[in-house]
Coordinates of C-alpha atoms in Angstrom, one line a residue:
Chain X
X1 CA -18.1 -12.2 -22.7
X2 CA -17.9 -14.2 -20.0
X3 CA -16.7 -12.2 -16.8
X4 CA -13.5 -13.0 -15.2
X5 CA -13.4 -12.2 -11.6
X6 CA -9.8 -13.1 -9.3
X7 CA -9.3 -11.9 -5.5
X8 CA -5.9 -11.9 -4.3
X9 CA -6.1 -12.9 -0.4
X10 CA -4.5 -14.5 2.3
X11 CA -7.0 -17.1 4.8
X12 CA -6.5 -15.6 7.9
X13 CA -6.6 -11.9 6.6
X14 CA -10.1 -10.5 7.7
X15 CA -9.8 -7.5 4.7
X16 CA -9.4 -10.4 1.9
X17 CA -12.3 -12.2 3.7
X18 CA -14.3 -9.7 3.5
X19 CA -14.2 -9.6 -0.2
X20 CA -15.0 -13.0 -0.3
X21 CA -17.8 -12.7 1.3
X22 CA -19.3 -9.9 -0.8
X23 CA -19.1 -11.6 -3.7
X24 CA -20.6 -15.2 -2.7
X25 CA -23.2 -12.9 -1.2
X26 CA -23.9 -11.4 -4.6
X27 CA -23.2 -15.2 -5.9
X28 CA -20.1 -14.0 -8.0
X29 CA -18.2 -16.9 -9.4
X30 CA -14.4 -16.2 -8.5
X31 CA -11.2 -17.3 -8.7
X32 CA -9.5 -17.1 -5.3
X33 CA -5.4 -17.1 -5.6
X34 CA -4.1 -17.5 -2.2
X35 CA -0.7 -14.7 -1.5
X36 CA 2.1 -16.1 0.8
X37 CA 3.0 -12.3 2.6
X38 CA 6.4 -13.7 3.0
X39 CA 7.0 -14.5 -0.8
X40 CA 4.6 -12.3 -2.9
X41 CA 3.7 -12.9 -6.3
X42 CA 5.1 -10.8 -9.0
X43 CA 1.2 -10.6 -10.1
X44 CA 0.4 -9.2 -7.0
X45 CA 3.2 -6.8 -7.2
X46 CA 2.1 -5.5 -10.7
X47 CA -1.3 -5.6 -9.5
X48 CA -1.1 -3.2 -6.5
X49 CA 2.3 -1.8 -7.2
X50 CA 1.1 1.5 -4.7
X51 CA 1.0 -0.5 -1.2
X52 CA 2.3 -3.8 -2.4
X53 CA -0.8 -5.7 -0.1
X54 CA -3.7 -8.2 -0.4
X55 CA -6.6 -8.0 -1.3
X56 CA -6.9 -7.4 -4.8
X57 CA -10.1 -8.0 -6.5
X58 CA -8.7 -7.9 -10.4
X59 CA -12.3 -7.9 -13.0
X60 CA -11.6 -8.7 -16.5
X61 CA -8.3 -7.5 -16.5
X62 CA -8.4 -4.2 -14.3
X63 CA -7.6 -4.3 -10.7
X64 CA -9.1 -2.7 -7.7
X65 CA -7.1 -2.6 -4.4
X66 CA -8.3 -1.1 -0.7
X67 CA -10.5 -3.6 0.9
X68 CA -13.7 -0.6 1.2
X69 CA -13.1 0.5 -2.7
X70 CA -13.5 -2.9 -3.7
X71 CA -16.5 -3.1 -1.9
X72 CA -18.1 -0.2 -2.9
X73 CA -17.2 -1.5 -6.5
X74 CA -19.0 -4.7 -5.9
X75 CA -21.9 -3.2 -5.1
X76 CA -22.1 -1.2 -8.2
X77 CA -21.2 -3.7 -10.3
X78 CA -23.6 -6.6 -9.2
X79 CA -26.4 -5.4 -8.2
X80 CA -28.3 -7.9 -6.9
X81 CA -28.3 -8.1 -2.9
X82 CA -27.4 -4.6 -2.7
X83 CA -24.7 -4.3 0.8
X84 CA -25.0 -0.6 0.8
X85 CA -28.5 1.1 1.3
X86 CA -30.6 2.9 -1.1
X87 CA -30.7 6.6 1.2
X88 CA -27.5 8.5 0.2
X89 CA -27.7 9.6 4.2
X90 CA -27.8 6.0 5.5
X91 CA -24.8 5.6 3.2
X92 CA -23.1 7.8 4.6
X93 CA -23.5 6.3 8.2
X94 CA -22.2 3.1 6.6
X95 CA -19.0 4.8 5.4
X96 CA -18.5 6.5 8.3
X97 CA -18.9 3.8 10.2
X98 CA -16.8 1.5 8.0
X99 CA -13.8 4.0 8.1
X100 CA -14.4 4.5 12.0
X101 CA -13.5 0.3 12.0
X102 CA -10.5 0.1 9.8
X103 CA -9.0 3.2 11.2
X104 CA -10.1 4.4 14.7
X105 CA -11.1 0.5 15.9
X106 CA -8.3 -1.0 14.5
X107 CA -5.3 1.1 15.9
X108 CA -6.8 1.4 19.1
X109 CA -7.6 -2.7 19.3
X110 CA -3.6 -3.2 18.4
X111 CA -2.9 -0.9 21.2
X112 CA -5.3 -2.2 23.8
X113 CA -3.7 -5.7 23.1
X114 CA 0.3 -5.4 22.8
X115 CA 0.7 -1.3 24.3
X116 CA 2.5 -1.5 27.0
X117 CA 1.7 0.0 30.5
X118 CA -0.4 3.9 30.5
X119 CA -0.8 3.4 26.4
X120 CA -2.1 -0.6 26.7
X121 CA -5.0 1.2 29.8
X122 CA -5.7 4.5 27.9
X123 CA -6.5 2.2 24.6
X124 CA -8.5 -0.4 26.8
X125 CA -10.7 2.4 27.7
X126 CA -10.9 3.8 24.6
X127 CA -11.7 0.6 23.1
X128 CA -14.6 0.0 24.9
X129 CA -16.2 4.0 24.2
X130 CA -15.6 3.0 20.1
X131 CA -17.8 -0.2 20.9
X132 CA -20.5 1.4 22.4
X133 CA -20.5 3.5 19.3
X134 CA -20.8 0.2 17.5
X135 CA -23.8 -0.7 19.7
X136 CA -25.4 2.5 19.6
X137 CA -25.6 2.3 15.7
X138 CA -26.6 -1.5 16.0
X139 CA -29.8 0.1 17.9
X140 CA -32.4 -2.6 18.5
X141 CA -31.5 -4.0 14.8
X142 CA -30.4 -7.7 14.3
X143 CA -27.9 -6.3 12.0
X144 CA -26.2 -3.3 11.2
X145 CA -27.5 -3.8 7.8
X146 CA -31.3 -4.1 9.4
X147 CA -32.9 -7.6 8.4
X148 CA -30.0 -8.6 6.5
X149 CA -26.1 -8.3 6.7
X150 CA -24.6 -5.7 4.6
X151 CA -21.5 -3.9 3.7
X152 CA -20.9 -2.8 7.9
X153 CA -21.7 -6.5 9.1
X154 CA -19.2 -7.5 6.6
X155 CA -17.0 -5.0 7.5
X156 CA -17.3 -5.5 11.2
X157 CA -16.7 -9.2 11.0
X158 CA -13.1 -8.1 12.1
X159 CA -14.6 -7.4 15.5
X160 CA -16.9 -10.1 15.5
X161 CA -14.5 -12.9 14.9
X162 CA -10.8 -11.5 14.5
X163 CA -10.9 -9.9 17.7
X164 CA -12.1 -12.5 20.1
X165 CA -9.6 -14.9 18.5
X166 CA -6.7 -12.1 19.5
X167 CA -8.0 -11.9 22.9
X168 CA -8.1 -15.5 23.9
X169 CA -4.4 -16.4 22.4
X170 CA -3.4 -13.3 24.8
X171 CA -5.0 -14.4 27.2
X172 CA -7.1 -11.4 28.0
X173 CA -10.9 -10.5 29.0
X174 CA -11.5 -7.2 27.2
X175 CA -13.7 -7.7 24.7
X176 CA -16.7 -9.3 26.5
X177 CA -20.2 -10.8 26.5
X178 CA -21.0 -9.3 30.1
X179 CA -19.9 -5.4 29.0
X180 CA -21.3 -5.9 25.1
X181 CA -24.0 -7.2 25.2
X182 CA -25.5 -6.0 22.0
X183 CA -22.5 -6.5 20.0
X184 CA -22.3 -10.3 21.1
X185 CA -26.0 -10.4 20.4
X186 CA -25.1 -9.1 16.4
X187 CA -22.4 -11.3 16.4
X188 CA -24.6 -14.9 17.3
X189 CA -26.7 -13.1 14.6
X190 CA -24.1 -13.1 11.8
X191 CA -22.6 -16.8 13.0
X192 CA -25.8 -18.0 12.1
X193 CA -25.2 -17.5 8.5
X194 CA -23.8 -20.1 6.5
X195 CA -21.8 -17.6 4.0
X196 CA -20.4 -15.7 7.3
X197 CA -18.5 -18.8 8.6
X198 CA -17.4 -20.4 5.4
X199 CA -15.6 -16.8 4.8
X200 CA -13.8 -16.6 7.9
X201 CA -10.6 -19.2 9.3
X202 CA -11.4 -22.1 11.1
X203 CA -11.5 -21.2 14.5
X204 CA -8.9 -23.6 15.8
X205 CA -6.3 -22.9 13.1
X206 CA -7.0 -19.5 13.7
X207 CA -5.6 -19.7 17.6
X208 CA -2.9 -21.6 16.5
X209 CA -2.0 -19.0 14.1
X210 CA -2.2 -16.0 16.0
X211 CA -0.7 -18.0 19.4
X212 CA 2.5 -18.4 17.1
X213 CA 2.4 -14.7 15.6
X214 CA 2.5 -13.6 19.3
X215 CA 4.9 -15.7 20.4
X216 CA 7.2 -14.0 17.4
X217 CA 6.5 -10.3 18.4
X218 CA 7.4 -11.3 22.3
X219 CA 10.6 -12.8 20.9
X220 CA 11.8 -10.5 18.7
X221 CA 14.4 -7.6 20.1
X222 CA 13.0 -4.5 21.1
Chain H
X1 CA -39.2 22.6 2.4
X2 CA -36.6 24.5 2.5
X3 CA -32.8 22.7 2.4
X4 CA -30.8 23.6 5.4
X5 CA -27.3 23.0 4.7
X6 CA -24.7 24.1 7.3
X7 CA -21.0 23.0 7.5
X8 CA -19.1 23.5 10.2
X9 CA -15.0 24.5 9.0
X10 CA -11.5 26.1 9.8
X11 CA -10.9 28.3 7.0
X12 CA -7.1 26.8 7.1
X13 CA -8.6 23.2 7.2
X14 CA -8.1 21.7 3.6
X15 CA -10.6 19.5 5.1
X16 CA -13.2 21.7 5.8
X17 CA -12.2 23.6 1.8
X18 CA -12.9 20.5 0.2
X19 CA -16.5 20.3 1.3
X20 CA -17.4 24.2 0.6
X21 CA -15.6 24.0 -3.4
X22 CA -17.9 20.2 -3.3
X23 CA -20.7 22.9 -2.4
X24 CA -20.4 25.5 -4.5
X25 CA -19.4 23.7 -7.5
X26 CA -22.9 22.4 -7.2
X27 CA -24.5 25.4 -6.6
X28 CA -25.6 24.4 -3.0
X29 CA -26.7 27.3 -1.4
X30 CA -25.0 27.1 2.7
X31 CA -24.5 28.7 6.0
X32 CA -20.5 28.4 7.1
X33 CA -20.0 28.3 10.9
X34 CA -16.4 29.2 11.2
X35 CA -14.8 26.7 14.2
X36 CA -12.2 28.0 16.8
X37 CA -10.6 24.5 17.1
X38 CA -9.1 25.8 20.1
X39 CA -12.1 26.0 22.0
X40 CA -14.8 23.6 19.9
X41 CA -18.8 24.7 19.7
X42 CA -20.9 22.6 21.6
X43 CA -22.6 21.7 18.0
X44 CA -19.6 20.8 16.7
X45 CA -18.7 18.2 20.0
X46 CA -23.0 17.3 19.2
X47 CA -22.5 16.7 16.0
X48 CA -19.4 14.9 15.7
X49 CA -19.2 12.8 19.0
X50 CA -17.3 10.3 17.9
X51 CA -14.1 12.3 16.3
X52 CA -15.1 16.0 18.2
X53 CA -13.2 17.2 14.7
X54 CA -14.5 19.7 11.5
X55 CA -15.2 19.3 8.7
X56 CA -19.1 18.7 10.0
X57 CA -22.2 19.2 7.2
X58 CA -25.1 19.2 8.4
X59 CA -28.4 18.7 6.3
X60 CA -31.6 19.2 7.6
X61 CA -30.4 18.6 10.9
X62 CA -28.5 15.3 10.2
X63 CA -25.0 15.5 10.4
X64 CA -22.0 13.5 8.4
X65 CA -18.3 14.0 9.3
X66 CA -15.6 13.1 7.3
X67 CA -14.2 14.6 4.5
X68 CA -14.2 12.1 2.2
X69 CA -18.0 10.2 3.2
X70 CA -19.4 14.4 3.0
X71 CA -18.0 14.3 -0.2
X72 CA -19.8 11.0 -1.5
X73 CA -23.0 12.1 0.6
X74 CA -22.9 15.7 -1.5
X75 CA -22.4 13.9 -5.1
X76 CA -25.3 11.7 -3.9
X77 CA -27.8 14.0 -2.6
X78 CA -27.1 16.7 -5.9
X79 CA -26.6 15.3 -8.4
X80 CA -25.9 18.3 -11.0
X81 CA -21.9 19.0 -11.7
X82 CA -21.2 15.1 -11.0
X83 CA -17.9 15.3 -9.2
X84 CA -17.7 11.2 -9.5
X85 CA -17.2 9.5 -13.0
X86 CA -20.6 7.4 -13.8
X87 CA -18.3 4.1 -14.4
X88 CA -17.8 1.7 -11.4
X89 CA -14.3 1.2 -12.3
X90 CA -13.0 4.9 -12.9
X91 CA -15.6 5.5 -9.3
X92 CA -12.8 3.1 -7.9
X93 CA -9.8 4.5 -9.1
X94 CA -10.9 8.0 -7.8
X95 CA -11.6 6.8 -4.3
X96 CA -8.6 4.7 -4.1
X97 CA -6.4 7.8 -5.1
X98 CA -8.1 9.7 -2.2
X99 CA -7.8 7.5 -0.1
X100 CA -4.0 7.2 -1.4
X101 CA -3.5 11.3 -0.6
X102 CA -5.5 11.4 2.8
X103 CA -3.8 8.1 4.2
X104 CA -0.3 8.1 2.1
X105 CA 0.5 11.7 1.2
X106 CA -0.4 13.2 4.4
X107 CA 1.7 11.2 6.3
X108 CA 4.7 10.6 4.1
X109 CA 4.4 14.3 4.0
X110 CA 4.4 15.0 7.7
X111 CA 7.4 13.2 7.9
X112 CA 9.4 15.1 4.9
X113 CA 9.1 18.1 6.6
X114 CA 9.1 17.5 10.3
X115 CA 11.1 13.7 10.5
X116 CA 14.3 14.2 11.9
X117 CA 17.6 12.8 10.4
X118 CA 17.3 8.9 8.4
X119 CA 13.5 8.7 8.7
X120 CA 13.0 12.2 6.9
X121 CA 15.2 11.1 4.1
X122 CA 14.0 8.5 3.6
X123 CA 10.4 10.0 4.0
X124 CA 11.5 12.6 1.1
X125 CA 12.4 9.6 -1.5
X126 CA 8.8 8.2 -0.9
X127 CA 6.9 11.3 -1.2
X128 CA 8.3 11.6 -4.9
X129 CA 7.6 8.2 -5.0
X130 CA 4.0 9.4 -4.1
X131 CA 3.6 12.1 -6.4
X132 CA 5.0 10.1 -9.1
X133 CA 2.0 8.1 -8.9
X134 CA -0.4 10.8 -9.2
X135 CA 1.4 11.5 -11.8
X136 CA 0.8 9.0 -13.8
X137 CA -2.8 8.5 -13.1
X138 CA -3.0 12.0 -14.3
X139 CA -1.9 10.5 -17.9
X140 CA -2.0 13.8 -19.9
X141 CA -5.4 15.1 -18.6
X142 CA -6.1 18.6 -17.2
X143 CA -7.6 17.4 -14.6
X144 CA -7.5 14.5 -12.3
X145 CA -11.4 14.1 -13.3
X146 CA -11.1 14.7 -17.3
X147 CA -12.2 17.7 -18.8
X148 CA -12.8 19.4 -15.5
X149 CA -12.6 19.0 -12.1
X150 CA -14.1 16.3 -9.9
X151 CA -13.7 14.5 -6.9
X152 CA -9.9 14.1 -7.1
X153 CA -8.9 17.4 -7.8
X154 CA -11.0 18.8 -5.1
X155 CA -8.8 16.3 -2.6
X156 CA -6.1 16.9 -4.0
X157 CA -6.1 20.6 -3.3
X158 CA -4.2 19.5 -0.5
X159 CA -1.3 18.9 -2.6
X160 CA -1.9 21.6 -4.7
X161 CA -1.8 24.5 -2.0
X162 CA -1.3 23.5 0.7
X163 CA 1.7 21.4 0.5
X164 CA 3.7 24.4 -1.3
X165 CA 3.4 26.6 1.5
X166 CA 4.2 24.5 4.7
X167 CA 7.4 24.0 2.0
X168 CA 7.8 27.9 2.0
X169 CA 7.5 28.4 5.3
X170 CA 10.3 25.8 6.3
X171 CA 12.3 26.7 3.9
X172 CA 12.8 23.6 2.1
X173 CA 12.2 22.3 -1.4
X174 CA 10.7 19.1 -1.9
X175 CA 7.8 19.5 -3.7
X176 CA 9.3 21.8 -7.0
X177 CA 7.9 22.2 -10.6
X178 CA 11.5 20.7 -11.8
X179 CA 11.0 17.5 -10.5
X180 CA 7.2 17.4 -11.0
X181 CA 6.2 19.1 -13.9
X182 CA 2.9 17.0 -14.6
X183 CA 1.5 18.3 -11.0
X184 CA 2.6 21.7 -11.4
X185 CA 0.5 21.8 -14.6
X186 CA -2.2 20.4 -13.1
X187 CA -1.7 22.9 -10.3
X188 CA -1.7 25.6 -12.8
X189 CA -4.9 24.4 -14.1
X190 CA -7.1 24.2 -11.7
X191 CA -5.6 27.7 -10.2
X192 CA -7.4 29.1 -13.2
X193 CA -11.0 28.4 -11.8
X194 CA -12.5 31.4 -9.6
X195 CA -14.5 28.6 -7.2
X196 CA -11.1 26.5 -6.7
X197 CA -9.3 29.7 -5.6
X198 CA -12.2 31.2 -3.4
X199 CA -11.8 28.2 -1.5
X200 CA -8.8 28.4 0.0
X201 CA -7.1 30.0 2.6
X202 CA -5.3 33.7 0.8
X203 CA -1.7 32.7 0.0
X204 CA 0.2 35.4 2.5
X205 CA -2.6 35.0 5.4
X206 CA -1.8 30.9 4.8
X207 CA 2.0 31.3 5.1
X208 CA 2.3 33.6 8.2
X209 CA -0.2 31.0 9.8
X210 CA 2.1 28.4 9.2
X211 CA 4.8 29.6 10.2
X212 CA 3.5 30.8 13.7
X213 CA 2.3 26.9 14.0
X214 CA 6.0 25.9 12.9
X215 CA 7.7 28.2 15.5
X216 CA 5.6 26.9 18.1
X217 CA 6.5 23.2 17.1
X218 CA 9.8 24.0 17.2
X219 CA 10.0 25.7 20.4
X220 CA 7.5 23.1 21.7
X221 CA 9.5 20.9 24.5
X222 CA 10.4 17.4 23.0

């Protein structure tokens, strides 16, 4: 039978992206379908009818949602260029690590960016301890995945390129080359990787994108 | 050599009761190092840096926090009494329901019973909304993982026990065998094995703790 592999996704979201780029990593042959948030499609409805969100990795007929379960699904389905490793404790690092982004990174990076006043400095602080984490685990490695990207690198491509995008339509100087060193180091790693940048927005449209989204939240009534 | 397991726990922690039924469903022989979460162990804060919280396992001196990554760690490491299905697809479905309880539940739930006014209402309607989900994905089984228990009725313990008696303690009845008969089976099931009901917290011990906690919420300056 041949397989039938669709990912519901939206460009500029970095947790459909990341699904994209596990599977051209594994060389997966996929539909993509493209979701407008605004107007969603009654197949993504029925598809992830629990939080109603992209992505949606749907494989012969069954869907998966939650960017890390689709993930971890990849990995056990195609198993060539594995993303997690072998040792069940350096999983465990991984999903630790993985959670500690999409949770802990995450909140704190939306507070360090639109908090306002004693929250926005307390989560600028905080921000950079969860980094230096980041570049603790990195530790001397080219990747957090050693010699090659896996499931944290694609993972942490939120940081790498979401982030920096953020920051410079805000206008602010938080995240750094001069105070992370080794995390800017990973990231020229992971640019140089063809797959990496085809599975991430174009820069520029990016900016304009979030420039706009910003200018939205600072309009809207409080 | 000989395994050293330890894991570090609050015997009220759902969290922490998780990891020990994981544990002992296996037949993993383990020291318990009881946490006053009031005044944290220098291991703990050692082991757990990042979130300085329990549950904490430790094998042969590594250590792995987070419920739900100890859990995957322990199904990896022993691998007798699989608590994950052997299927990639069904492995999905059981993490995205976890994931579903630990992000969803908890918080919809926190809200039920300590919103205030329109945002607990409305709170209430979604946690049924909630349950009616794991409802359905319990589809006329005993068990969330088949023919016994696995990885989903061991987080959903939560539900199961400790749910009912923050209910009892405020006084409030959202969460009845009435409206949810399918859960309260389940609930009945699982009561009936020895290992599920050794660990958790005794019943009357539970409730007075919890309503001490609620008292000093309530009296807590807003």
């Amino acid at each position: 039978m041949a397989e039938e592999v669709k990912l519901y996704g939206t460009w500029v979201s970095p947790f459909s992206r990341r699904i994209e780029l596990a599977l051209k990593l594994k060389g997966v042959p996929f539909e993509y379908i493209e979701e407008d948030l605004s107007n969603k499609s009654p197949e993504l409805l029925k598809y992830n009818p629990v939080h109603k969100k992209i992505p949606v990795l749907v494989h012969n007929g069954k869907p998966i949602a939650e960017s890390l379960v689709i993930l971890e699904y990849i990995d056990e389905t195609w198993k060539n260029h594995p993303i997690l490793p072998q040792d069940p404790y350096q999983r465990a690092m991984v999903r630790f690590w993985a959670k500690f982004i999409d949770e802990m990174v995450l909140a704190t990076g939306w507070k360090a960016n639109f908090g306002e006043g004693k929250e926005r400095e307390v989560a600028i602080e905080e921000f950079a301890e969860q980094m230096k984490f980041l570049e603790n685990e990195l530790n001397g490695k080219d990747f957090f995945g050693g010699e090659t990207i896996g499931f944290l690198d694609i993972v942490g491509n939120l940081i790498a390129f979401w982030f920096p995008v953020r920051q410079e339509a805000l206008g602010i100087e938080a995240f750094t080359q001069e105070k992370f060193l080794v995390l800017f180091k990973w990231i020229a790693n992971i640019t140089k990787i063809d797959l990496v940048n085809e599975c991430r927005p174009p820069r520029e449209k990016h900016l304009a994108f979030v420039k706009a989204r910003i200018e939205g939240l600072q309009s809207a009534p409080k």
